[in-house]
């Protein structure tokens, strides 16, 4: 695994701490703003795009570009697709492993109630392919934004915050996964742990495969497409 931290234009950890406080605060507080007339998906994109603006703002202050963080053209399309497949396999294995051991864990985990709330978020998708295809562009855009924001910005900024420590990259991988999981349900539940495992796999893959975001974006889009198809 490549644990080398990308070259930073600033080594002042207080600068990255300041950025993270702003970013994480906005990430969670913006979700208190909800426009019921537009539905869950439009609101979700509003939250992510607002967070993207904040991240881009702080990157401009630090003279860091999205290309530096991994939003750059892959060297090989075939290799990129192959990595995406490996990521999907790793995600499925990690979720299956969790399902096997969760009942044996020495603490209580709240059940995943997302299937029951899916209709209120996406509408009744059962047998409704028109609705499915109408919301999928938003689902795919949201999937891409999550990788850009969580693995691209958040993980790198945490890593730079702890750059003076030996295990900065490991800390960044774990913390971004925990935040990613919690943000998906705001509790300690099977859903938050599952999302956290996905974030963990994505974070490891980001480091392992050259810090390019495209394999992660492709894998995330496929994963969410499969999840939505299960509801049709």
XYZ file of N, CA and C in Angstrom:
696
model
N 0.849 -1.198 0.000
C 0.000 0.000 0.000
C 0.876 1.236 0.000
N 0.563 2.200 -0.859
C 1.315 3.428 -0.932
C 0.829 4.392 0.140
N 1.657 4.609 1.168
C 1.278 5.459 2.279
C 1.855 6.860 2.161
N 2.421 7.169 1.013
C 3.026 8.482 0.837
C 1.952 9.558 0.727
N 2.099 10.607 1.537
C 1.155 11.713 1.524
C 1.509 12.643 0.375
N 0.513 13.032 -0.448
C 0.790 13.937 -1.556
C 1.441 15.221 -1.068
N 2.290 15.789 -1.891
C 2.976 17.009 -1.532
C 1.987 18.108 -1.191
N 2.126 18.715 -0.044
C 1.220 19.768 0.401
C 1.890 21.127 0.256
N 1.101 22.110 -0.154
C 1.633 23.455 -0.281
C 1.824 24.110 1.088
N 1.249 23.503 2.118
C 1.382 24.051 3.462
C 1.547 22.915 4.448
N 2.473 23.052 5.399
C 2.690 22.023 6.407
C 2.091 22.441 7.745
N 1.354 23.515 7.765
C 0.746 24.019 8.987
C -0.527 23.245 9.276
N -0.476 22.352 10.277
C -1.630 21.505 10.561
C -2.830 22.324 11.020
N -2.598 23.494 11.610
C -3.714 24.331 12.059
C -4.565 24.795 10.882
N -3.937 24.992 9.721
C -4.678 25.404 8.530
C -5.650 24.318 8.100
N -5.179 23.048 8.106
C -6.036 21.938 7.696
C -7.094 21.647 8.750
N -6.764 21.859 10.028
C -7.753 21.693 11.088
C -8.862 22.724 10.921
N -8.494 23.956 10.632
C -9.474 25.018 10.403
C -10.381 24.659 9.233
N -9.783 24.183 8.141
C -10.566 23.795 6.963
C -11.534 22.671 7.294
N -11.062 21.676 8.041
C -11.901 20.522 8.374
C -13.062 20.910 9.277
N -12.812 21.824 10.215
C -13.898 22.279 11.086
C -14.995 22.936 10.257
N -14.589 23.790 9.324
C -15.566 24.440 8.446
C -16.293 23.405 7.597
N -15.509 22.530 6.972
C -16.064 21.556 6.023
C -17.035 20.590 6.693
N -16.616 19.984 7.808
C -17.455 18.989 8.481
C -18.690 19.647 9.083
N -18.537 20.855 9.593
C -19.694 21.579 10.140
C -20.734 21.820 9.055
N -20.286 22.308 7.907
C -21.211 22.554 6.797
C -21.798 21.238 6.301
N -20.977 20.188 6.224
C -21.433 18.886 5.745
C -22.649 18.390 6.510
N -22.637 18.572 7.842
C -23.747 18.091 8.655
C -24.851 19.133 8.818
N -24.484 20.393 8.980
C -25.492 21.430 9.208
C -26.362 21.666 7.989
N -25.796 21.542 6.788
C -26.568 21.793 5.574
C -27.708 20.797 5.430
N -27.566 19.632 6.066
C -28.606 18.615 5.980
C -29.847 18.978 6.796
N -29.720 20.036 7.618
C -30.890 20.533 8.341
C -31.786 21.373 7.435
N -31.231 21.752 6.276
C -32.009 22.505 5.296
C -32.668 21.512 4.344
N -33.971 21.485 4.326
C -34.693 20.518 3.491
C -35.885 21.200 2.821
N -35.954 21.062 1.508
C -37.065 21.628 0.740
C -37.999 20.489 0.322
N -39.078 20.256 1.080
C -39.947 19.099 0.838
C -40.579 19.069 -0.541
N -40.725 20.218 -1.169
C -41.361 20.251 -2.487
C -40.469 19.669 -3.580
N -39.183 19.480 -3.295
C -38.254 18.980 -4.300
C -37.864 17.514 -4.119
N -38.182 16.908 -3.006
C -37.882 15.502 -2.798
C -36.477 15.255 -2.282
N -36.243 14.010 -1.875
C -34.991 13.649 -1.207
C -33.775 13.767 -2.122
N -33.873 13.276 -3.360
C -32.712 13.257 -4.241
C -32.222 14.660 -4.574
N -33.143 15.566 -4.860
C -32.758 16.951 -5.169
C -32.122 17.594 -3.944
N -32.692 17.340 -2.772
C -32.108 17.876 -1.545
C -30.731 17.290 -1.289
N -30.584 15.990 -1.550
C -29.287 15.346 -1.372
C -28.219 15.967 -2.256
N -28.574 16.242 -3.505
C -27.635 16.892 -4.410
C -27.323 18.317 -3.950
N -28.323 19.002 -3.422
C -28.100 20.348 -2.885
C -27.096 20.303 -1.751
N -27.236 19.306 -0.851
C -26.285 19.169 0.258
C -24.873 18.909 -0.259
N -24.758 17.978 -1.192
C -23.432 17.598 -1.700
C -22.786 18.726 -2.494
N -23.575 19.407 -3.309
C -23.029 20.502 -4.112
C -22.602 21.673 -3.229
N -23.352 21.920 -2.170
C -22.950 22.961 -1.215
C -21.625 22.597 -0.564
N -21.508 21.329 -0.166
C -20.270 20.857 0.440
C -19.123 20.915 -0.556
N -19.415 20.636 -1.826
C -18.402 20.720 -2.873
C -17.878 22.153 -3.022
N -18.771 23.114 -2.951
C -18.365 24.524 -3.034
C -17.423 24.873 -1.883
N -17.759 24.402 -0.667
C -16.913 24.672 0.498
C -15.543 24.022 0.320
N -15.530 22.768 -0.123
C -14.262 22.058 -0.326
C -13.407 22.768 -1.375
N -14.019 23.169 -2.488
C -13.287 23.847 -3.552
C -12.730 25.177 -3.066
N -13.512 25.872 -2.252
C -13.066 27.135 -1.667
C -11.811 26.942 -0.825
N -11.836 25.929 0.067
C -10.682 25.701 0.933
C -9.479 25.189 0.131
N -9.728 24.451 -0.929
C -8.632 23.996 -1.789
C -7.967 25.170 -2.501
N -8.748 26.113 -2.956
C -8.190 27.291 -3.619
C -7.322 28.092 -2.652
N -7.755 28.161 -1.395
C -6.971 28.861 -0.376
C -5.622 28.170 -0.184
N -5.611 26.833 -0.233
C -4.372 26.048 -0.024
C -3.631 25.762 -1.337
N -4.117 26.302 -2.447
C -3.487 26.079 -3.763
C -3.398 24.595 -4.124
N -4.498 23.882 -3.893
C -4.596 22.461 -4.237
C -5.703 22.304 -5.274
N -5.487 21.468 -6.274
C -6.482 21.261 -7.325
C -7.130 19.887 -7.181
N -8.295 19.737 -7.815
C -8.964 18.431 -7.801
C -8.133 17.396 -8.555
N -7.400 17.836 -9.558
C -6.535 16.909 -10.291
C -5.486 16.315 -9.372
N -4.927 17.121 -8.487
C -3.935 16.628 -7.534
C -4.533 15.588 -6.591
N -5.811 15.736 -6.291
C -6.465 14.815 -5.354
C -7.019 13.571 -6.028
N -6.873 13.477 -7.360
C -7.249 12.228 -8.026
C -8.275 12.336 -9.115
N -8.787 13.531 -9.382
C -9.783 13.690 -10.442
C -9.044 13.985 -11.748
N -8.330 12.974 -12.208
C -7.526 13.106 -13.419
C -7.762 11.903 -14.317
N -7.444 12.060 -15.586
C -7.678 11.007 -16.567
C -6.855 9.767 -16.239
N -7.506 8.591 -16.154
C -6.758 7.348 -15.886
C -5.816 7.018 -17.039
N -4.714 6.375 -16.728
C -3.750 6.004 -17.760
C -4.276 4.875 -18.643
N -5.110 3.997 -18.073
C -5.625 2.856 -18.823
C -7.079 2.598 -18.447
N -7.970 2.624 -19.444
C -9.381 2.367 -19.180
C -9.596 0.939 -18.709
N -8.902 -0.010 -19.342
C -9.053 -1.410 -18.951
C -8.629 -1.649 -17.520
N -7.504 -1.073 -17.124
C -7.027 -1.232 -15.753
C -7.984 -0.565 -14.773
N -8.506 0.583 -15.157
C -9.452 1.299 -14.298
C -10.700 0.467 -14.052
N -11.247 -0.135 -15.115
C -12.432 -0.985 -14.973
C -12.113 -2.223 -14.143
N -10.918 -2.781 -14.331
C -10.512 -3.951 -13.552
C -10.430 -3.630 -12.067
N -9.882 -2.467 -11.744
C -9.798 -2.039 -10.350
C -11.194 -1.837 -9.773
N -12.092 -1.266 -10.582
C -13.473 -1.063 -10.131
C -14.131 -2.385 -9.775
N -13.881 -3.407 -10.582
C -14.433 -4.738 -10.304
C -13.866 -5.283 -8.998
N -12.560 -5.122 -8.786
C -11.932 -5.589 -7.544
C -12.529 -4.867 -6.338
N -12.789 -3.582 -6.484
C -13.400 -2.814 -5.390
C -14.786 -3.356 -5.067
N -15.579 -3.633 -6.113
C -16.923 -4.172 -5.909
C -16.872 -5.514 -5.193
N -15.945 -6.367 -5.601
C -15.797 -7.674 -4.953
C -15.432 -7.501 -3.481
N -14.500 -6.589 -3.203
C -14.075 -6.341 -1.821
C -15.230 -5.796 -0.981
N -16.047 -4.933 -1.565
C -17.206 -4.388 -0.846
C -18.187 -5.503 -0.500
N -18.496 -6.356 -1.476
C -19.444 -7.460 -1.249
C -18.918 -8.401 -0.170
N -17.633 -8.739 -0.225
C -17.040 -9.642 0.765
C -17.097 -9.030 2.161
N -16.781 -7.729 2.267
C -16.779 -7.080 3.578
C -18.186 -7.024 4.173
N -19.179 -6.751 3.333
C -20.564 -6.699 3.821
C -21.048 -8.082 4.222
N -20.711 -9.102 3.425
C -21.080 -10.475 3.769
C -20.437 -10.899 5.078
N -19.169 -10.538 5.277
C -18.475 -10.882 6.519
C -19.155 -10.223 7.716
N -19.562 -8.982 7.551
C -20.254 -8.280 8.634
C -21.591 -8.953 8.952
N -22.338 -9.339 7.918
C -23.623 -9.998 8.129
C -23.455 -11.314 8.887
N -22.344 -11.989 8.648
C -22.092 -13.276 9.310
C -21.769 -13.093 10.783
N -20.996 -12.050 11.104
C -20.502 -11.906 12.477
C -21.311 -10.938 13.338
N -22.219 -10.172 12.742
C -22.857 -9.090 13.511
C -23.662 -9.594 14.707
N -24.283 -10.756 14.593
C -25.081 -11.278 15.709
C -24.202 -11.780 16.848
N -22.924 -12.042 16.550
C -22.012 -12.539 17.578
C -21.237 -11.416 18.258
N -21.439 -10.186 17.827
C -20.711 -9.068 18.415
C -21.195 -8.793 19.835
N -20.294 -8.358 20.727
C -20.658 -8.166 22.141
C -21.405 -6.867 22.422
N -21.984 -6.250 21.432
C -22.757 -5.026 21.632
C -23.933 -5.033 20.672
N -24.931 -4.219 20.994
C -26.155 -4.201 20.218
C -26.048 -3.220 19.058
N -26.490 -3.662 17.896
C -26.488 -2.825 16.703
C -27.927 -2.654 16.240
N -28.349 -1.423 16.056
C -29.705 -1.159 15.579
C -29.870 -1.715 14.170
N -31.047 -2.252 13.852
C -31.256 -2.826 12.517
C -31.248 -1.759 11.428
N -31.007 -2.196 10.207
C -31.031 -1.308 9.044
C -32.479 -1.097 8.631
N -32.956 0.129 8.767
C -34.351 0.436 8.418
C -34.459 1.146 7.067
N -33.360 1.206 6.320
C -33.385 1.933 5.043
C -34.367 1.358 4.028
N -34.563 0.017 3.969
C -35.559 -0.484 3.012
C -36.968 0.043 3.284
N -37.293 0.244 4.575
C -38.622 0.733 4.919
C -38.791 2.209 4.565
N -37.682 2.962 4.583
C -37.774 4.397 4.311
C -37.463 4.733 2.855
N -37.129 3.730 2.060
C -36.745 3.977 0.663
C -37.868 4.629 -0.125
N -39.111 4.195 0.115
C -40.239 4.739 -0.640
C -40.421 6.228 -0.378
N -40.185 6.650 0.869
C -40.329 8.067 1.186
C -39.211 8.904 0.571
N -38.074 8.273 0.302
C -36.941 8.993 -0.280
C -36.994 9.017 -1.803
N -37.262 7.851 -2.382
C -37.166 7.726 -3.840
C -38.520 7.573 -4.531
N -39.575 7.363 -3.759
C -40.861 7.033 -4.347
C -40.998 5.524 -4.451
N -42.157 5.059 -4.833
C -42.399 3.619 -4.962
C -41.803 3.120 -6.276
N -40.650 2.483 -6.196
C -39.933 2.038 -7.389
C -40.376 0.666 -7.877
N -41.152 -0.044 -7.085
C -41.519 -1.407 -7.454
C -42.291 -1.441 -8.776
N -41.676 -2.026 -9.781
C -42.282 -2.135 -11.096
C -42.339 -0.835 -11.877
N -41.752 0.232 -11.320
C -41.844 1.552 -11.955
C -40.500 1.916 -12.592
N -40.277 1.393 -13.794
C -39.004 1.642 -14.467
C -38.884 3.089 -14.917
N -39.972 3.747 -15.213
C -39.912 5.150 -15.601
C -39.337 6.002 -14.460
N -39.816 5.748 -13.245
C -39.296 6.468 -12.089
C -37.825 6.131 -11.870
N -37.502 4.845 -12.047
C -36.112 4.395 -11.869
C -35.165 5.174 -12.784
N -35.478 5.207 -14.077
C -34.591 5.873 -15.035
C -34.607 7.393 -14.868
N -35.678 7.943 -14.318
C -35.744 9.390 -14.142
C -34.877 9.875 -12.985
N -34.697 9.024 -11.959
C -33.887 9.461 -10.813
C -32.451 8.958 -10.862
N -32.166 7.988 -11.745
C -30.818 7.429 -11.787
C -29.731 8.454 -12.116
N -29.958 9.419 -13.015
C -28.899 10.424 -13.224
C -28.506 11.145 -11.945
N -29.495 11.436 -11.080
C -29.189 12.082 -9.807
C -28.452 11.135 -8.870
N -28.844 9.854 -8.887
C -28.171 8.857 -8.056
C -26.704 8.728 -8.465
N -26.441 8.679 -9.765
C -25.071 8.523 -10.259
C -24.233 9.764 -9.954
N -24.833 10.936 -10.110
C -24.114 12.171 -9.792
C -23.780 12.225 -8.306
N -24.730 11.840 -7.469
C -24.493 11.815 -6.030
C -23.395 10.810 -5.675
N -23.385 9.668 -6.354
C -22.345 8.654 -6.116
C -20.963 9.215 -6.418
N -20.850 9.910 -7.546
C -19.573 10.507 -7.936
C -19.152 11.588 -6.943
N -20.111 12.408 -6.516
C -19.798 13.485 -5.578
C -19.306 12.933 -4.238
N -19.876 11.827 -3.798
C -19.440 11.240 -2.530
C -17.983 10.812 -2.603
N -17.569 10.233 -3.717
C -16.158 9.838 -3.848
C -15.243 11.052 -3.926
N -15.649 12.046 -4.691
C -14.847 13.267 -4.815
C -14.687 13.945 -3.453
N -15.770 14.014 -2.698
C -15.746 14.716 -1.423
C -15.132 13.897 -0.297
N -15.547 12.638 -0.170
C -15.102 11.835 0.973
C -13.696 11.271 0.797
N -13.408 10.695 -0.350
C -12.067 10.181 -0.577
C -11.148 11.265 -1.136
N -11.666 12.139 -1.993
C -10.825 13.163 -2.579
C -10.442 14.254 -1.596
N -11.433 14.940 -1.035
C -11.124 16.062 -0.142
C -10.942 15.630 1.309
N -11.982 15.053 1.907
C -11.971 14.783 3.346
C -10.780 13.922 3.756
N -10.566 12.832 3.056
C -9.492 11.921 3.427
C -8.120 12.581 3.300
N -7.910 13.337 2.238
C -6.627 14.019 2.060
C -6.393 15.081 3.113
N -7.452 15.809 3.474
C -7.274 16.856 4.476
C -7.005 16.270 5.856
N -7.651 15.159 6.202
C -7.358 14.481 7.469
C -5.917 13.987 7.457
N -5.502 13.433 6.337
C -4.144 12.918 6.199
C -3.113 14.031 6.396
N -3.373 15.178 5.822
C -2.449 16.303 5.953
C -2.476 16.885 7.368
N -3.639 16.817 8.011
C -3.738 17.261 9.395
C -2.809 16.443 10.288
N -2.742 15.130 10.047
C -1.920 14.239 10.869
C -0.589 13.898 10.188
N -0.135 14.755 9.277
C 1.054 14.441 8.477
C 2.323 14.273 9.304
N 2.326 14.810 10.518
C 3.521 14.679 11.359
C 3.594 13.331 12.053
N 2.525 12.528 11.950
C 2.510 11.213 12.588
C 2.855 10.114 11.591
N 3.323 8.989 12.104
C 3.732 7.868 11.259
C 2.541 7.251 10.539
N 1.405 7.219 11.195
C 0.245 6.518 10.654
C -0.829 7.478 10.124
N -0.404 8.601 9.564
C -1.348 9.614 9.090
C -2.332 9.050 8.073
N -1.853 8.247 7.132
C -2.720 7.710 6.094
C -3.726 6.721 6.663
N -3.275 5.880 7.589
C -4.172 4.905 8.215
C -5.249 5.631 9.015
N -4.859 6.664 9.760
C -5.825 7.467 10.519
C -6.850 8.078 9.574
N -6.371 8.600 8.436
C -7.265 9.248 7.468
C -8.248 8.259 6.874
N -7.780 7.066 6.540
C -8.654 6.038 5.973
C -9.753 5.671 6.971
N -9.377 5.483 8.227
C -10.338 5.060 9.241
C -11.337 6.173 9.581
N -10.836 7.394 9.733
C -11.722 8.495 10.120
C -12.716 8.840 9.018
N -12.252 8.883 7.772
C -13.193 9.202 6.697
C -14.261 8.127 6.559
N -13.881 6.864 6.792
C -14.856 5.774 6.730
C -15.894 5.908 7.844
N -15.435 6.280 9.048
C -16.351 6.455 10.177
C -17.321 7.606 9.911
N -16.812 8.719 9.387
C -17.666 9.867 9.072
C -18.643 9.515 7.958
N -18.156 8.807 6.949
C -18.997 8.383 5.831
C -20.139 7.499 6.319
N -19.819 6.562 7.214
C -20.838 5.670 7.748
C -21.860 6.398 8.594
N -21.373 7.267 9.491
C -22.285 7.981 10.383
C -23.205 8.908 9.602
N -22.674 9.553 8.563
C -23.473 10.505 7.798
C -24.645 9.845 7.081
N -24.543 8.535 6.837
C -25.601 7.844 6.109
C -26.782 7.450 6.990
N -26.627 7.543 8.314
C -27.777 7.194 9.165
C -27.807 7.959 10.479
N -26.726 8.672 10.801
C -26.653 9.468 12.033
C -26.913 8.649 13.285
N -26.526 7.387 13.260
C -26.656 6.542 14.441
C -25.662 5.383 14.321
N -25.694 4.506 15.332
C -24.843 3.316 15.289
C -25.741 2.138 14.930
N -25.842 1.863 13.644
C -26.768 0.850 13.162
C -26.093 -0.004 12.101
N -26.809 -1.034 11.676
C -26.290 -1.888 10.606
C -26.042 -1.069 9.338
N -26.875 -0.082 9.085
C -26.706 0.761 7.907
C -25.434 1.603 7.993
N -25.195 2.219 9.162
C -24.004 3.056 9.308
C -22.728 2.225 9.217
N -22.770 1.011 9.772
C -21.592 0.147 9.706
C -21.357 -0.325 8.272
N -22.428 -0.682 7.572
C -22.298 -1.103 6.179
C -21.719 0.021 5.326
N -22.257 1.237 5.506
C -21.728 2.384 4.763
C -20.271 2.645 5.146
N -19.962 2.488 6.435
C -18.589 2.669 6.887
C -17.635 1.661 6.260
N -18.096 0.420 6.109
C -17.278 -0.604 5.464
C -17.027 -0.253 3.991
N -18.051 0.270 3.337
C -17.886 0.707 1.946
C -16.855 1.831 1.884
N -16.971 2.788 2.808
C -16.000 3.876 2.858
C -14.596 3.382 3.143
N -14.490 2.352 3.988
C -13.183 1.778 4.313
C -12.546 1.134 3.085
N -13.326 0.338 2.364
C -12.821 -0.310 1.147
C -12.417 0.738 0.118
N -13.256 1.750 -0.054
C -12.951 2.809 -1.017
C -11.682 3.560 -0.631
N -11.527 3.831 0.660
C -10.344 4.540 1.128
C -9.071 3.756 0.906
N -9.114 2.460 1.208
C -7.950 1.600 0.988
C -7.618 1.519 -0.500
N -8.665 1.375 -1.318
C -8.456 1.289 -2.766
C -7.861 2.581 -3.319
N -8.295 3.694 -2.794
C -7.782 4.994 -3.228
C -6.268 5.070 -3.018
N -5.816 4.629 -1.858
C -4.381 4.642 -1.558
C -3.649 3.573 -2.362
N -4.210 2.373 -2.380
C -3.548 1.225 -3.000
C -3.360 1.406 -4.500
N -4.320 2.013 -5.170
C -4.293 2.066 -6.630
C -3.996 3.464 -7.173
N -3.057 4.156 -6.530
C -2.494 5.364 -7.109
C -3.269 6.645 -6.909
N -4.193 6.678 -5.959
C -4.932 7.900 -5.630
C -5.645 8.497 -6.847
N -6.239 7.640 -7.647
C -7.073 8.103 -8.753
C -8.526 7.829 -8.380
N -9.369 8.828 -8.520
C -10.756 8.708 -8.057
C -11.671 7.952 -9.008
N -11.280 7.820 -10.271
C -12.203 7.248 -11.251
C -12.589 5.792 -10.994
N -11.654 4.916 -10.600
C -12.097 3.542 -10.285
C -13.117 3.512 -9.152
N -12.943 4.408 -8.172
C -13.863 4.473 -7.048
C -15.227 5.007 -7.493
N -15.205 6.027 -8.347
C -16.456 6.595 -8.847
C -17.243 5.554 -9.630
N -16.552 4.819 -10.511
C -17.215 3.793 -11.308
C -17.804 2.707 -10.415
N -17.006 2.235 -9.446
C -17.478 1.189 -8.537
C -18.671 1.676 -7.716
N -18.602 2.903 -7.242
C -19.690 3.460 -6.429
C -20.965 3.597 -7.253
N -20.832 4.039 -8.497
C -22.005 4.178 -9.373
C -22.643 2.818 -9.644
N -21.829 1.804 -9.891
C -22.354 0.452 -10.132
C -23.041 -0.078 -8.878
N -22.406 0.132 -7.740
C -22.959 -0.349 -6.473
C -24.325 0.276 -6.196
N -24.447 1.582 -6.379
C -25.725 2.248 -6.120
C -26.767 1.913 -7.184
N -26.328 1.668 -8.420
C -27.262 1.230 -9.462
C -27.867 -0.124 -9.093
N -27.022 -1.052 -8.637
C -27.497 -2.368 -8.216
C -28.461 -2.249 -7.042
N -28.135 -1.354 -6.099
C -29.002 -1.150 -4.935
C -30.359 -0.620 -5.354
N -30.380 0.315 -6.300
C -31.652 0.881 -6.750
C -32.460 -0.148 -7.543
N -31.774 -0.972 -8.334
C -32.480 -1.996 -9.121
C -33.164 -3.014 -8.214
N -32.605 -3.255 -7.050
C -33.228 -4.183 -6.106
C -34.594 -3.682 -5.622
N -34.827 -2.372 -5.772
C -36.075 -1.790 -5.291
C -37.150 -1.744 -6.377
N -36.761 -2.037 -7.615
C -37.725 -1.972 -8.715
C -38.555 -3.258 -8.772
